[in-house]
Amino acid sequence: MTVLVLAEHNGKTLNPSVLHAVTAAKQLGEVHVLLAGSDIGALAAQAAQIEGVAKVLAADAAHYAENLAEEIAPLLASLAGAYRHLLAAANVYGKNIMPRVAALLDSQQVSDVVEIINENTFVRPIYAGNVFITVSSQDPHLVLTVRSSSFDKASASGGNAQIDSVTATAPQNLSRFVSRKLTESDRPDLTQARVVVSGGRGLGSAEQFDALLTPLADALGAAIGASRAAVDAEYAPNDYQVGQTGKIVAPELYVAVGISGAIQHIAGMQDSKVVVAINKDPDAPIFNVADFGLVGDLFDVVPKLTAALQVNA
Amino acid sequence: MKALVAVKRVVDYNVKVRVKADGSDVDIGNVKMSMNPFDEIAVEEAVRLKEAGKVSEVVAVSIGGKKAEDTLRTALAMGADRAVHIETESSVEPLAVAKLLKKIAEREEAQLLLLGKQAIDDDANQTAQMLAALMNAPQATFAGKIEVNGGEVLVTREIDGGEETLAFRLPVVVSADLRLNEPRFVKLPSLMQAKKKPLEKHTVEELGVDISPRLAVAKYAEPKPRQAGIKVADVDELLAKLKEAKAI
């Protein structure tokens, strides 16, 4: 059986989530990757290098340039005939497009798959990760989104896939791109980082959030995350949010600073390898999931920790 | 233009759900239920657009057992004008919900369809996208800001790495993200008034939609609990432990 993976890209590079999705897809059969965009020759070449990819389908048309679901979903549906499984990473890109594809194919999507049992059976979290449900489907087409942190990255090199161009679907013109504003950051991507330092309401202000967490993150080579409380209080931008409704991360080391540990936040980081919590409240629920907890004033502890790491570096 | 808002009755977000001992289901017999938090945001936005004169009428829809009526009354108390209850005791998957909502949207000739981005029970994040696909309408998912501008709706979406603004033709399906607004608190007099607002009932059969589940549930399980950790006394001990664990 062959599996079609929808590849996210920004016009220049493939999103690292594609590598995780390819690993998941390999468990289901021969992997084909679909690239939709405008002027995607170089991207198709990148995708062809991914280890384990047998074929790259390149759909090159101006109306695919801005990743609009209304344009890309019909393309995927038009190619579905040859595939039982259609798959994408469960990030904003995949979550936006894949359910639209599923409905076009009259298929009940399985979202955020964390384990593939067999070609029909999958495990996924519900209730903010408090319950894992095993479901199976006999739908002729199975549309899946997969959680990146549950599948290792496929190697970005070593593959030698054939590149085929595919016919573009007609423009739908239901939506139109206006503008995009990306948060500027030279830090590692939150969902891919080996270390994540996250701040909560305990930091007190946007200035203190920056002043305390930036040097700590620098010392650890970490990405910066935040709890919903910190994002709502505008200490950090929305896309820093870790949790049920934000990003799901599973780094080697997760440092929670001034975060109480609501179930919605835990849902986004409970698969981290080592969790450190720094909080002044000894009863904060975050300590129930922390491997190493330090009860203390973060304004005292964090600078000391940063200084000690800088000395060691 | 008329707005249709879909609301779901779910286990309250503060409740930590448990799995029944035999793994056959989740145990939600006696837990507190509430309107899905993202749906509250969707209702709030519809009501604000009505208050701003952009929307003429707000119709709230819910699919579920008898008690879904409580959720609809909450939406009415927040400012929705009318409610539609599609009564069924079966659990309904997102694809079936989208098919049912499409029927109601067509009957009502709604131009703006507002949903939450996901329900906090099944965490599927599918219904809005599926509804848009079935209606061949555009979809404005993860909306952080909505502007109605003549025959177009401008939506700023929360995306990985920042935000983007797109323009959509009507009718449009919008899914609300957390930052869209702060839902209003329902006061007692509005709850009393809501009891007088119209609430019509439909059955799944009457709408002619097949809601038989596509996914068979093999089991429910709780995640393996993390091993209990230790508390360290100071930064030096923390660093020593992290080195020991090869985390730094």
XYZ file of C-alpha atoms in Angstrom:
561
model
C 0.000 0.000 0.000
C 1.101 3.550 -0.596
C 0.636 6.537 1.689
C 0.444 10.175 0.631
C 2.076 12.724 2.946
C 1.203 16.384 2.532
C 4.404 18.405 3.000
C 4.362 21.812 4.639
C 6.857 24.391 3.415
C 7.326 28.154 3.409
C 8.303 28.411 -0.254
C 12.006 27.961 0.552
C 12.401 25.053 2.930
C 10.403 22.070 4.036
C 8.977 22.254 7.529
C 10.790 19.777 9.838
C 7.380 18.269 10.699
C 7.482 16.580 7.271
C 10.338 14.363 8.502
C 8.273 13.192 11.463
C 5.240 12.566 9.244
C 7.353 10.462 6.854
C 8.419 8.224 9.761
C 4.772 7.679 10.698
C 3.828 7.032 7.064
C 6.598 4.418 6.667
C 4.723 2.275 9.180
C 1.779 2.146 6.770
C 3.441 1.484 3.417
C 5.352 3.055 0.567
C 5.629 6.801 1.111
C 4.789 9.419 -1.487
C 5.102 13.106 -0.635
C 2.870 15.800 -2.095
C 4.302 19.272 -2.473
C 1.896 21.999 -3.473
C 3.137 25.498 -4.108
C 4.424 27.943 -6.622
C 7.908 27.480 -8.120
C 8.706 24.396 -6.062
C 11.495 22.753 -8.078
C 14.114 23.139 -5.331
C 11.671 22.011 -2.648
C 10.797 18.891 -4.606
C 14.516 18.100 -4.807
C 14.762 18.494 -0.997
C 11.782 16.174 -0.499
C 13.288 13.591 -2.859
C 16.331 13.364 -0.553
C 14.303 12.310 2.490
C 15.147 8.769 3.379
C 12.243 6.408 2.799
C 10.345 8.553 0.301
C 9.604 6.633 -2.908
C 8.029 9.384 -4.948
C 7.481 13.135 -4.797
C 4.382 14.596 -6.405
C 4.900 18.228 -7.321
C 1.862 20.420 -7.946
C 3.076 23.768 -9.166
C 0.507 26.554 -9.522
C 0.231 30.172 -8.420
C -2.927 29.480 -6.399
C -1.069 27.033 -4.141
C 1.488 29.652 -3.077
C -0.159 30.805 0.155
C -1.160 27.400 1.578
C -4.881 28.161 1.406
C -6.927 25.146 2.532
C -9.608 25.912 -0.067
C -7.039 25.392 -2.855
C -4.898 22.558 -1.476
C -7.693 20.309 -0.128
C -9.266 19.678 -3.577
C -5.791 18.801 -4.924
C -5.272 16.193 -2.239
C -8.778 14.826 -2.766
C -8.141 14.590 -6.531
C -5.076 12.402 -5.889
C -6.702 10.227 -3.225
C -7.768 7.473 -5.642
C -4.349 5.830 -5.503
C -4.009 5.991 -1.716
C -5.718 4.442 1.278
C -3.949 6.763 3.745
C -3.491 10.514 3.471
C -1.390 11.979 6.220
C 0.033 15.259 7.497
C 1.626 16.558 10.679
C -0.835 17.751 13.324
C 0.321 21.364 13.355
C -1.705 24.405 12.265
C -1.037 23.659 8.582
C -2.163 20.023 8.776
C -5.052 20.699 11.148
C -6.369 23.335 8.768
C -6.221 21.356 5.537
C -6.719 17.663 6.388
C -10.285 17.741 7.831
C -11.358 19.560 4.685
C -9.822 16.755 2.646
C -11.486 14.137 4.850
C -14.935 15.669 4.345
C -14.398 15.843 0.574
C -13.636 12.090 0.702
C -16.478 11.362 3.156
C -13.944 10.022 5.645
C -13.892 10.498 9.428
C -10.399 11.854 10.129
C -8.278 10.561 13.010
C -6.534 13.587 14.536
C -3.217 13.812 16.326
C -2.242 10.143 16.090
C 0.478 9.200 18.600
C 0.736 5.501 17.710
C -0.051 3.407 14.655
C -1.178 -0.081 15.660
C -1.938 -1.308 12.136
C -3.289 0.095 8.864
C -6.770 0.562 10.394
C -6.022 1.172 14.060
C -4.572 4.202 15.774
C -4.059 5.669 19.236
C -4.787 9.322 19.956
C -5.173 11.502 23.043
C -8.500 12.987 24.112
C -9.499 15.132 27.119
C -6.269 17.180 27.051
C -4.112 14.075 27.018
C -5.724 12.573 30.126
C -7.120 9.668 28.113
C -5.735 7.709 25.175
C -8.287 6.196 22.845
C -7.625 3.355 20.399
C -9.846 3.640 17.324
C -10.142 1.726 14.090
C -11.725 2.693 10.809
C -12.887 0.825 7.726
C -13.380 4.009 5.674
C -12.043 3.516 2.108
C -9.776 6.523 2.607
C -8.157 7.216 5.932
C -7.160 10.782 6.654
C -4.721 11.165 9.547
C -2.819 13.902 11.273
C 0.136 12.727 13.339
C 1.752 14.223 16.406
C 5.354 15.116 15.531
C 6.708 14.520 19.014
C 5.534 10.877 18.867
C 7.469 9.937 15.714
C 11.215 10.384 15.221
C 12.520 12.437 12.335
C 13.309 10.613 9.123
C 16.753 11.444 7.802
C 16.662 14.471 5.481
C 19.234 12.842 3.217
C 19.983 9.465 1.705
C 16.790 9.205 -0.292
C 16.535 9.264 -4.036
C 12.874 9.590 -4.915
C 11.448 10.061 -8.356
C 9.785 13.460 -8.871
C 6.524 13.529 -10.841
C 4.581 16.637 -11.602
C 0.857 16.378 -11.070
C -1.956 18.336 -12.633
C -3.110 21.298 -10.588
C -6.767 21.529 -9.617
C -8.747 24.572 -10.760
C -8.533 27.685 -8.555
C -11.449 27.925 -6.099
C -11.099 31.652 -5.359
C -13.047 31.333 -2.105
C -10.314 33.008 -0.090
C -7.487 35.408 -0.724
C -4.175 36.092 1.011
C -3.836 39.567 2.543
C -0.810 39.640 4.847
C 1.366 37.599 7.170
C 3.316 38.627 10.245
C 5.796 36.147 11.643
C 7.353 36.410 15.099
C 11.052 37.052 14.538
C 13.255 34.646 16.340
C 16.669 33.110 15.820
C 15.973 30.534 18.489
C 15.307 26.881 17.735
C 11.713 26.153 16.765
C 9.620 25.413 19.845
C 8.293 22.072 18.611
C 11.724 20.880 17.447
C 13.964 22.187 20.228
C 16.049 19.840 22.389
C 15.531 22.133 25.366
C 12.511 24.325 26.130
C 12.344 27.010 28.803
C 8.758 28.038 29.542
C 7.444 30.919 31.597
C 4.139 31.479 33.338
C 2.249 34.151 35.180
C 4.787 34.036 38.002
C 7.133 36.170 35.894
C 4.887 39.163 36.497
C 5.482 41.232 33.353
C 6.639 41.056 29.740
C 9.887 42.814 30.743
C 10.659 40.292 33.459
C 9.673 37.415 31.165
C 12.323 38.583 28.691
C 14.888 39.618 31.266
C 14.833 36.277 33.096
C 14.042 33.707 30.437
C 16.080 34.986 27.481
C 19.501 34.610 29.205
C 18.484 31.227 30.632
C 17.327 30.030 27.214
C 20.556 31.358 25.654
C 22.651 29.513 28.224
C 20.793 26.269 27.422
C 20.419 26.794 23.663
C 16.703 26.485 24.296
C 13.477 27.573 22.662
C 11.135 29.713 24.773
C 7.579 28.676 25.539
C 4.822 30.053 27.722
C 1.704 29.053 29.588
C -1.673 30.359 28.508
C -1.722 32.705 31.507
C 1.534 34.299 30.352
C 0.257 34.641 26.793
C -3.081 36.090 27.898
C -1.246 38.605 30.082
C 0.808 39.493 26.953
C 4.133 38.519 28.474
C 4.758 36.428 25.341
C 3.291 36.084 21.824
C 0.440 33.611 21.165
C 2.527 31.156 19.215
C 4.730 30.547 22.282
C 1.862 28.801 24.040
C 2.485 25.222 25.135
C -0.586 23.137 25.963
C -3.788 21.475 24.819
C -4.664 24.388 22.577
C -1.148 25.542 21.813
C 1.907 23.572 20.817
C 2.711 20.038 21.947
C 6.390 19.652 22.794
C 8.487 16.706 23.943
C 12.046 18.011 24.378
C 14.885 16.328 26.233
C 14.637 19.001 28.913
C 11.635 21.175 29.793
C 12.115 23.932 32.367
C 8.843 25.356 33.732
C 9.375 28.696 35.444
C 6.523 30.234 37.421
C 3.983 27.843 35.873
C 1.434 26.272 38.226
C 0.724 23.303 35.939
C -2.953 23.337 34.891
C -4.030 20.145 33.074
C -4.236 22.084 29.822
C -0.558 23.034 30.121
C 0.568 19.559 31.206
C -1.139 18.209 28.049
C 1.450 20.055 25.975
C 4.643 18.955 27.733
C 4.053 15.715 29.638
C 6.092 13.659 27.172
C 9.240 15.705 27.820
C 12.140 13.512 28.899
C 13.231 15.540 31.932
C 11.003 18.185 33.498
C 12.315 20.841 35.879
C 9.904 23.067 37.782
C 10.803 26.279 39.556
C 7.919 27.647 41.610
C 7.485 29.297 44.957
C 4.321 27.320 45.760
C 5.351 23.848 47.034
C 1.834 22.546 46.288
C 1.754 23.659 42.634
C 0.549 20.735 40.454
C 3.586 21.162 38.183
C 5.646 19.408 40.879
C 3.589 16.235 40.280
C 5.080 15.883 36.813
C 8.515 17.416 37.480
C 11.533 15.145 37.770
C 13.370 17.879 39.629
C 11.469 20.550 41.510
C 12.959 23.594 43.124
C 10.719 25.494 45.522
C 11.855 29.082 45.601
C 11.497 32.612 44.322
C 12.118 32.475 40.581
C 13.563 36.000 40.631
C 16.316 34.643 42.856
C 16.671 31.119 41.431
C 16.615 31.791 37.679
C 19.504 34.315 37.611
C 21.581 31.964 39.790
C 20.813 29.048 37.495
C 21.679 31.124 34.426
C 24.969 32.284 35.967
C 25.919 28.741 36.921
C 25.182 27.463 33.410
C 27.216 30.286 31.863
C 30.201 29.380 34.036
C 29.920 25.747 32.994
C 29.594 26.537 29.304
C -26.538 38.713 7.539
C -27.516 35.847 9.755
C -24.991 34.085 11.993
C -25.197 30.453 13.045
C -23.157 29.386 16.073
C -22.544 25.747 16.944
C -22.160 24.918 20.632
C -21.262 21.654 22.362
C -21.893 20.463 25.891
C -18.667 18.978 27.247
C -17.071 17.968 30.536
C -16.046 21.172 32.293
C -12.446 22.138 31.545
C -11.449 21.927 35.209
C -12.465 18.287 35.568
C -9.748 15.663 35.300
C -11.413 12.804 33.453
C -10.873 9.195 34.528
C -11.164 6.015 32.532
C -13.506 3.266 33.796
C -11.635 0.364 35.352
C -12.447 -1.986 32.440
C -11.242 0.507 29.801
C -14.663 0.531 28.130
C -15.323 4.244 28.415
C -14.490 7.434 30.271
C -16.274 7.910 33.547
C -18.278 11.108 33.177
C -21.422 9.992 35.022
C -21.451 12.649 37.701
C -19.054 15.324 36.551
C -19.764 18.973 35.901
C -20.653 19.792 32.289
C -20.346 23.177 30.579
C -20.334 24.815 27.190
C -17.098 24.059 25.334
C -14.855 27.096 26.072
C -14.090 27.738 22.382
C -17.833 27.762 21.615
C -18.371 30.425 24.267
C -15.876 32.530 22.349
C -17.769 31.850 19.106
C -21.096 32.881 20.694
C -19.517 36.003 22.147
C -18.156 37.010 18.734
C -21.523 36.487 17.040
C -23.251 38.591 19.684
C -20.624 41.340 19.407
C -21.052 41.419 15.613
C -24.800 41.761 16.155
C -24.241 44.565 18.648
C -22.022 46.264 16.053
C -24.813 46.027 13.469
C -22.909 43.595 11.227
C -25.141 40.613 11.953
C -28.966 40.675 11.950
C -29.713 37.522 13.915
C -27.756 34.942 15.908
C -28.993 31.332 15.885
C -27.342 28.852 18.258
C -27.309 25.136 17.362
C -26.405 22.134 19.452
C -26.450 18.415 18.774
C -26.827 15.997 21.656
C -28.981 14.589 24.428
C -31.734 16.399 26.335
C -29.246 18.321 28.424
C -27.760 20.040 25.387
C -30.730 22.329 25.957
C -28.920 23.792 28.996
C -26.008 24.721 26.751
C -28.361 26.360 24.266
C -30.014 28.338 27.083
C -26.566 29.613 28.042
C -25.991 30.752 24.449
C -29.397 32.478 24.484
C -28.522 34.167 27.768
C -25.294 35.439 26.198
C -27.369 37.126 23.484
C -28.258 34.566 20.798
C -31.772 35.194 19.441
C -32.978 31.659 18.789
C -31.821 28.108 19.360
C -32.002 24.885 17.390
C -31.555 21.569 19.174
C -30.874 18.431 17.169
C -31.710 15.803 19.712
C -29.874 12.486 19.751
C -28.601 10.240 22.498
C -25.910 8.741 20.236
C -22.394 10.121 20.272
C -21.827 11.981 17.035
C -18.483 12.222 15.229
C -17.273 15.483 13.643
C -18.115 14.399 10.080
C -21.723 13.659 11.096
C -21.926 16.915 13.070
C -20.732 18.800 9.987
C -23.420 17.115 7.875
C -26.144 18.020 10.386
C -24.904 21.603 10.707
C -24.908 21.941 6.920
C -28.620 21.068 6.871
C -29.405 23.741 9.446
C -27.125 26.317 7.793
C -28.947 25.818 4.495
C -32.400 26.071 6.099
C -31.410 29.223 7.896
C -29.497 30.658 4.925
C -26.782 31.708 7.356
C -23.836 33.634 5.907
C -21.530 33.479 8.898
C -21.000 30.112 10.591
C -19.102 30.303 13.829
C -17.640 27.336 15.672
C -14.966 26.781 18.285
C -11.618 25.588 16.949
C -11.882 22.324 18.890
C -13.964 20.664 21.568
C -11.994 19.955 24.732
C -13.423 16.425 25.046
C -12.494 14.771 21.727
C -9.819 17.389 20.854
C -10.538 16.643 17.171
C -10.342 20.114 15.630
C -12.249 19.043 12.505
C -15.881 20.143 12.482
C -15.471 23.679 11.103
C -13.164 22.550 8.314
C -15.525 19.692 7.408
C -18.575 21.939 7.416
C -16.795 24.385 5.108
C -15.824 21.546 2.749
C -19.377 20.170 2.600
C -20.786 23.648 1.919
C -18.033 24.403 -0.592
C -17.487 27.522 1.497
C -14.184 29.050 2.611
C -12.839 28.324 6.099
C -11.263 30.818 8.470
C -9.765 28.556 11.118
C -8.017 29.600 14.359
C -9.484 33.100 14.118
C -7.912 35.693 16.402
C -9.713 38.663 14.839
C -12.752 39.040 12.549
C -13.735 42.052 10.493
C -16.861 42.103 8.372
C -16.177 44.272 5.360
C -19.115 44.402 2.948
C -19.296 41.132 1.031
C -16.025 39.874 2.481
C -14.863 38.788 5.885
C -11.271 39.514 6.905
C -9.889 37.100 9.455
C -6.541 37.175 11.207
C -5.552 33.574 11.884
C -3.186 32.309 14.539
C -0.585 30.207 12.746
C 2.669 28.521 13.788
C 5.253 31.274 13.954
C 2.867 34.240 13.987
C -0.350 35.322 12.329
C -1.807 35.829 8.871
C -4.760 37.741 7.526
C -6.942 36.278 4.799
C -10.081 37.556 3.074
C -13.049 35.216 2.624
C -16.154 35.206 0.452
C -19.547 34.653 2.035
C -20.863 32.343 3.295
C -17.828 31.596 5.456
C -17.113 29.134 8.256
C -15.021 30.609 11.064
C -13.441 28.679 13.933
C -12.669 30.684 17.050
C -9.287 30.600 18.753
C -8.704 31.558 22.379
C -7.610 35.111 21.704
C -10.638 36.125 19.645
C -12.384 37.665 22.658
C -13.211 37.363 26.347
C -16.704 35.847 26.644
C -19.155 37.777 28.799
C -20.371 36.494 32.133
C -24.017 35.459 32.070
C -26.133 37.278 34.659
C -29.269 35.874 36.270
C -31.769 38.229 34.540
C -30.402 37.201 31.115
C -30.783 33.548 32.099
C -34.421 34.214 33.033
C -35.016 36.021 29.725
C -33.332 33.202 27.829
C -36.040 30.824 29.005
C -38.559 32.796 26.937
C -36.515 32.757 23.736
C -37.536 30.279 21.004
C -35.890 26.847 20.963
C -36.873 24.474 18.180
C -36.127 20.775 18.121
C -35.238 18.467 15.278
C -34.364 14.820 15.040
C -31.497 13.332 13.091
C -33.954 11.193 11.116
C -35.986 14.193 10.047
C -32.813 15.877 8.734
C -31.971 12.716 6.792
C -28.359 12.404 7.912
C -26.631 9.078 8.565
C -24.729 9.515 11.805
C -23.574 5.933 12.305
C -20.030 6.063 13.675
C -17.110 5.434 11.338
C -14.604 4.884 14.090
C -14.842 1.847 16.331
C -13.353 2.382 19.777
C -11.213 -0.544 20.872
C -10.305 0.863 24.261
C -9.747 3.819 26.521
C -6.612 4.038 28.643
C -4.956 6.520 30.949
C -1.445 7.651 30.105
C 1.378 6.127 32.082
C 1.895 8.483 34.995
C 5.264 10.204 35.099
C 7.536 8.798 37.766
C 7.367 10.893 40.887
C 10.289 13.268 40.925
C 12.272 14.776 43.725
C 12.553 18.261 45.156
C 16.035 19.714 45.183
C 17.259 22.201 47.761
C 19.079 24.695 45.574
C 20.527 25.544 42.178
C 23.726 23.559 42.784
C 21.820 20.385 43.535
C 19.570 20.971 40.519
C 22.593 21.291 38.230
C 24.185 18.168 39.695
C 20.980 16.185 39.124
C 20.604 17.484 35.570
C 24.176 16.450 34.769
C 23.570 13.051 36.290
C 20.458 12.673 34.099
C 22.543 13.858 31.086
C 19.935 16.550 30.461
C 22.602 19.271 30.225
